Amino acid sequence: MRKINIFDTTLRDGEQSAGVNLNLQEKLEIARQLERLKVDIIEAGFPAASKGDFQSVKQIAETIKHGSVTGLSRSVQSDIDTAWEALKGGAEPRLHLFIATSPIHMAHKLRMTPEQVIEAAVSSVKYAKRYFPIVQWSAEDACRSELPFLAEIVAKVIEAGASVINIPDTVGYITPKEYGEIFDFLRKNVPNIEKISLSAHCHDDLGMAVANSLAAIEHGATQIEGTINGIGERAGNAALEEVAVALYIRKDYYKAETGLNLQEIKRTSNLVSKLTGMTLPANKAIVGKNAFAHESGIHQDGVLKEKTTYEIISPELVGVQSNSMVLGKHSGRHALRNRVVELGYTLSEAEINKLFVRFKELADKKKDITDDDLVALIFEEKFDLFKEFYQLSSIQVQYGTNQIPTAVVVLMDGQGNEIQEAATGAGSVESLYNTLERCFKTEVKLLDYRIESVSGGRDALAQVFVKVRVNEMETSGRGTAQDVLEASAKAYINAVNRVFMIEKMREENQKVVIKN
Ligand SMILES: [Zn+2]
């Protein structure tokens, strides 16, 4: 069996999805889960992009003990220096350098001749090799590049010291057959190519990212880049869980395997979906809600008699649990702590104590506390990092079919001042959001609003996801509560707080720039 390395870019390419702005705590949690999933390489961000990116890449590099943490870098020395500062504390530092190689990108974006591009690529790889034991080099827009030129530049960067060569389909344009042919061409025309690792990076604009990645494996790629749930810019990246399970289920055909712990797939998928606010379609392969649901009578009958009649993947393989453990009113702190650990979360003693209080409050109102409920509470406790901005004190909403919905909201701002406002709206959520907008004293445009129940039952927790635009910035927010209006208010405040947090960081970054 050939070993295929899994390069996860959920925190870099995935985080570039429209409306996704993860904070440091959220990124760290995803990185830790990727470590449990046993991905080989975590691309933690683009260190030179901003001070915030630098900090998160640095912290992730210092946190991850098993596997390599990498960061993206343009082919300029200052980017490489910054990346080294961020990554040098990692277990296995590596750099991901890129430069565009297609005629269209070289002429219009870089405004460089092909010779200048080769020169920049070679000198940046040489420069990076002074620091980094492993340098990965990417030909941006490789699939629209001229093949002889691609082979020439790849040969030269290998000579300069690159040990991984990535061939990205940046714009999601290639077909599986053509993509395979590019790998064949390079393997035939680049000297020393057998000494390095070839990598595939595919986008899903035409729905072929996973198929293209698998084609690359058939034609010599030994590394696949992608994201959890296939999130990413536009139509997203190759979904790593699909690539990994396809290789596992069809090992007879591909004769290749990953080192992933497949049983962590479901948990990783849930975490990424919740923290990014990007929900999955029910029919999504491997991790969708219906991926293992057999609806037709004939199929159900078949599966009951013998699972493999219609089921090619067992839910247990990817960590889908049919019976989740239930805690209740009489469960103690010890049982709670055990369950939190079993669910894969790391909480400090202080966080456990706060969680226990929330758990008891919920257990008074709700008979069975499921794993999903517990995860929702953990998220509220662990990822609510915006307390320095607005916090909800109380809401009151009046609604009746014959009256104008009216809301009264009390918030605390970062300085501990109380803000109280009231407003009306056409519905109760609208009245609430109109009131909150008054509290924020800034225009908030609601782009999307979704509500779902955390588990089944009438007493289930409500989880609200919103997408908003404030000051030209799009961001998402989430809130959980037993009441739908309270969850709605929390989601809105969470989204707006996220915008203020980003703006504040930007201000701080600018200050740093001026100081320099
Ligand atoms: Zn990409």
XYZ file of C-alpha atoms in Angstrom, residues 35-329:
295
model
C -4.252 16.235 15.437
C -6.637 13.607 16.853
C -7.777 12.820 13.329
C -4.056 12.307 12.596
C -3.689 14.524 9.558
C -0.043 14.684 8.510
C 0.190 18.420 7.889
C -1.907 21.291 9.213
C -1.797 24.521 7.249
C -2.570 26.949 10.049
C -2.764 30.193 8.085
C -0.835 32.858 6.224
C 1.500 34.343 8.875
C 2.357 37.534 6.961
C -1.307 38.396 6.314
C -1.875 40.131 9.666
C -0.750 40.153 13.254
C -3.772 38.053 14.185
C -2.862 35.415 11.575
C 0.733 35.413 12.789
C -0.347 34.845 16.396
C -2.711 32.014 15.565
C -0.177 30.209 13.355
C 2.440 30.554 16.105
C 0.150 29.223 18.813
C -1.009 26.308 16.686
C 2.598 25.419 15.773
C 3.519 25.414 19.447
C 0.449 23.366 20.440
C 0.570 20.541 17.890
C 2.938 17.766 18.913
C 2.169 15.086 16.316
C 2.492 16.086 12.701
C 3.710 19.132 10.886
C 2.331 22.664 11.004
C 2.840 24.849 7.964
C 2.014 28.380 6.838
C 1.550 29.968 3.446
C 4.070 32.460 2.128
C 4.479 34.548 -0.993
C 7.837 34.312 -2.770
C 9.323 37.281 -0.927
C 11.883 37.305 1.873
C 9.804 39.290 4.351
C 6.965 36.719 4.146
C 9.456 33.880 4.680
C 11.045 35.623 7.686
C 7.629 36.188 9.254
C 6.595 32.577 8.581
C 9.763 31.279 10.237
C 9.110 33.391 13.339
C 5.614 31.900 13.517
C 6.541 28.287 12.763
C 9.979 27.727 14.293
C 8.548 26.513 17.611
C 6.681 23.672 15.889
C 7.450 19.956 15.998
C 8.196 19.763 12.271
C 8.268 23.250 10.709
C 7.617 23.484 7.007
C 6.968 26.333 4.639
C 4.386 26.516 1.870
C 5.738 28.875 -0.799
C 3.742 29.791 -3.858
C 3.940 31.803 -7.046
C 1.641 31.850 -10.069
C 2.798 30.083 -13.232
C -0.091 30.475 -15.695
C 0.324 33.037 -18.508
C -2.811 34.873 -17.371
C -1.644 35.178 -13.727
C 1.957 36.024 -14.610
C 0.950 38.757 -17.057
C -1.952 40.354 -15.188
C -1.466 39.648 -11.512
C 2.295 39.451 -11.069
C 3.226 41.574 -14.117
C 6.357 39.463 -14.419
C 7.963 37.616 -17.340
C 8.252 33.805 -17.080
C 12.017 34.219 -16.529
C 11.414 36.602 -13.633
C 8.932 34.140 -12.110
C 11.515 31.331 -12.263
C 14.124 33.605 -10.698
C 11.768 34.623 -7.862
C 10.701 31.013 -7.235
C 14.253 29.660 -7.121
C 15.660 32.418 -4.937
C 12.768 32.207 -2.463
C 13.110 28.408 -2.147
C 16.853 28.825 -1.545
C 16.199 31.529 1.015
C 13.541 29.436 2.787
C 15.883 26.432 2.947
C 18.169 28.418 5.240
C 15.500 28.082 7.915
C 13.050 25.347 7.042
C 13.892 21.621 6.908
C 10.928 21.073 4.578
C 9.896 23.515 1.859
C 6.768 22.876 -0.167
C 6.456 24.820 -3.395
C 3.152 25.508 -5.171
C 2.594 26.610 -8.750
C -0.514 28.745 -8.362
C -2.995 28.180 -11.209
C -0.819 25.234 -12.311
C -3.636 23.691 -14.324
C -3.794 26.646 -16.721
C -0.008 26.831 -17.052
C 1.930 25.714 -20.133
C 3.251 22.242 -19.354
C 6.848 22.671 -20.641
C 7.154 25.849 -18.544
C 5.642 24.091 -15.522
C 8.150 21.240 -15.896
C 11.027 23.720 -16.222
C 10.159 25.707 -13.097
C 9.408 22.541 -11.069
C 12.829 21.103 -12.025
C 14.529 24.322 -10.911
C 12.768 24.599 -7.543
C 13.566 20.949 -6.803
C 17.210 21.745 -7.565
C 16.928 24.717 -5.196
C 15.738 22.462 -2.377
C 11.950 22.067 -2.487
C 10.919 18.605 -1.308
C 7.152 18.792 -1.942
C 5.719 20.078 -5.217
C 2.076 21.049 -5.220
C 0.055 21.285 -8.434
C -3.086 23.232 -7.508
C -6.200 23.535 -9.610
C -6.667 27.005 -8.150
C -9.772 27.878 -10.164
C -11.486 24.462 -10.135
C -11.281 24.019 -13.899
C -9.551 20.698 -14.563
C -11.090 17.260 -15.237
C -9.755 14.041 -13.648
C -8.204 12.745 -16.890
C -6.419 16.017 -17.668
C -5.225 16.373 -14.093
C -3.716 12.881 -14.186
C -1.955 13.774 -17.450
C -0.275 16.799 -15.822
C 1.180 14.509 -13.148
C 2.299 12.029 -15.824
C 3.928 14.822 -17.829
C 5.871 16.093 -14.829
C 6.973 12.624 -13.789
C 8.272 12.032 -17.298
C 9.913 15.387 -17.907
C 11.309 16.547 -14.567
C 14.637 15.056 -13.448
C 14.808 13.954 -9.809
C 11.032 14.066 -9.455
C 10.996 10.630 -7.815
C 12.972 12.143 -4.927
C 10.208 14.571 -3.960
C 6.565 14.275 -3.015
C 3.899 15.389 -5.499
C 0.817 17.035 -4.052
C -2.710 17.737 -5.354
C -4.836 20.729 -4.341
C -8.278 20.860 -5.950
C -11.232 23.208 -5.899
C -14.809 22.148 -6.371
C -16.187 24.742 -8.806
C -17.277 21.980 -11.194
C -17.925 19.421 -8.448
C -14.790 17.448 -9.337
C -12.376 18.279 -6.491
C -12.487 14.822 -4.886
C -12.471 12.984 -8.231
C -9.496 15.081 -9.361
C -7.630 14.386 -6.113
C -8.173 10.640 -6.517
C -7.033 10.850 -10.147
C -3.843 12.557 -8.959
C -3.194 9.637 -6.594
C -3.534 7.216 -9.492
C -0.927 9.278 -11.359
C 1.704 9.501 -8.666
C 0.591 12.114 -6.120
C 1.516 11.162 -2.564
C -0.052 14.144 -0.819
C -3.626 15.429 -0.955
C -4.622 18.885 0.188
C -8.152 19.710 1.188
C -10.472 20.758 3.976
C -12.919 19.156 6.364
C -16.443 19.182 4.887
C -14.884 20.627 1.710
C -15.261 24.199 2.951
C -13.302 26.934 1.193
C -13.540 29.850 -1.157
C -16.352 29.760 -3.737
C -17.469 26.113 -4.081
C -14.766 25.004 -1.654
C -11.860 22.543 -1.636
C -11.643 18.761 -1.903
C -13.424 17.226 1.114
C -10.695 15.297 2.920
C -13.134 12.929 4.626
C -14.400 11.860 1.199
C -10.896 11.285 -0.175
C -9.848 9.289 2.913
C -12.937 7.080 3.034
C -12.859 6.490 -0.742
C -9.264 5.261 -0.410
C -10.227 3.043 2.517
C -13.349 1.517 0.994
C -11.747 1.088 -2.441
C -8.282 0.052 -1.320
C -8.651 -2.894 -3.711
C -8.593 -0.353 -6.547
C -6.382 2.545 -5.358
C -3.916 0.424 -3.367
C -3.149 3.471 -1.249
C -3.948 4.473 2.299
C -3.904 7.477 4.592
C -2.813 7.543 8.202
C -6.098 9.116 9.328
C -8.005 7.837 12.322
C -11.267 7.517 10.401
C -13.329 7.214 13.579
C -12.591 10.867 14.318
C -14.157 12.010 11.036
C -17.667 12.654 12.300
C -16.498 14.592 15.332
C -14.116 16.688 13.242
C -16.857 17.410 10.738
C -19.288 18.478 13.484
C -16.740 20.752 15.110
C -15.817 22.503 11.859
C -19.454 22.865 10.847
C -20.463 24.364 14.201
C -17.519 26.729 14.573
C -17.660 28.023 11.011
C -21.465 28.185 10.939
C -21.366 26.278 7.631
C -23.980 23.569 7.946
C -23.865 20.437 5.836
C -26.457 19.362 3.314
C -28.249 16.254 4.644
C -27.109 14.255 1.608
C -23.410 15.177 1.909
C -21.240 12.075 1.387
C -19.728 10.482 4.522
C -20.826 13.131 7.050
C -24.322 14.282 5.982
C -27.240 13.538 8.295
C -28.738 11.141 5.754
C -25.479 9.548 4.588
C -26.410 6.318 6.349
C -30.218 6.568 6.373
C -32.010 3.958 4.281
C -35.427 5.208 3.286
C -36.868 2.873 0.681
C -38.609 -0.229 1.995
C -36.622 -2.596 -0.205
C -33.314 -1.088 0.978
C -34.376 -1.123 4.639
C -35.421 -4.734 4.378
C -32.133 -5.638 2.710
C -30.001 -3.817 5.275
C -31.869 -5.459 8.149
C -31.221 -8.926 6.698
C -27.607 -8.209 5.772
C -25.993 -4.786 6.175
C -23.735 -4.994 3.165
C -26.633 -5.463 0.721
C -26.953 -1.690 0.395
C -24.453 -0.298 2.887
C -20.884 0.064 1.622
C -19.663 2.120 4.594
C -20.594 1.326 8.166
C -21.497 4.436 10.185
C -19.187 3.261 12.975
C -16.205 3.450 10.612
C -16.378 7.245 10.593
C -17.428 7.569 14.220
C -21.183 8.003 13.837
C -22.597 6.819 17.128
C -26.072 5.405 17.235
C -26.503 5.521 20.994
C -25.330 8.646 22.681
C -24.804 8.716 26.395
C -27.364 10.653 28.404
C -26.741 12.658 31.541
C -29.506 13.920 33.825
C -30.381 16.009 36.836
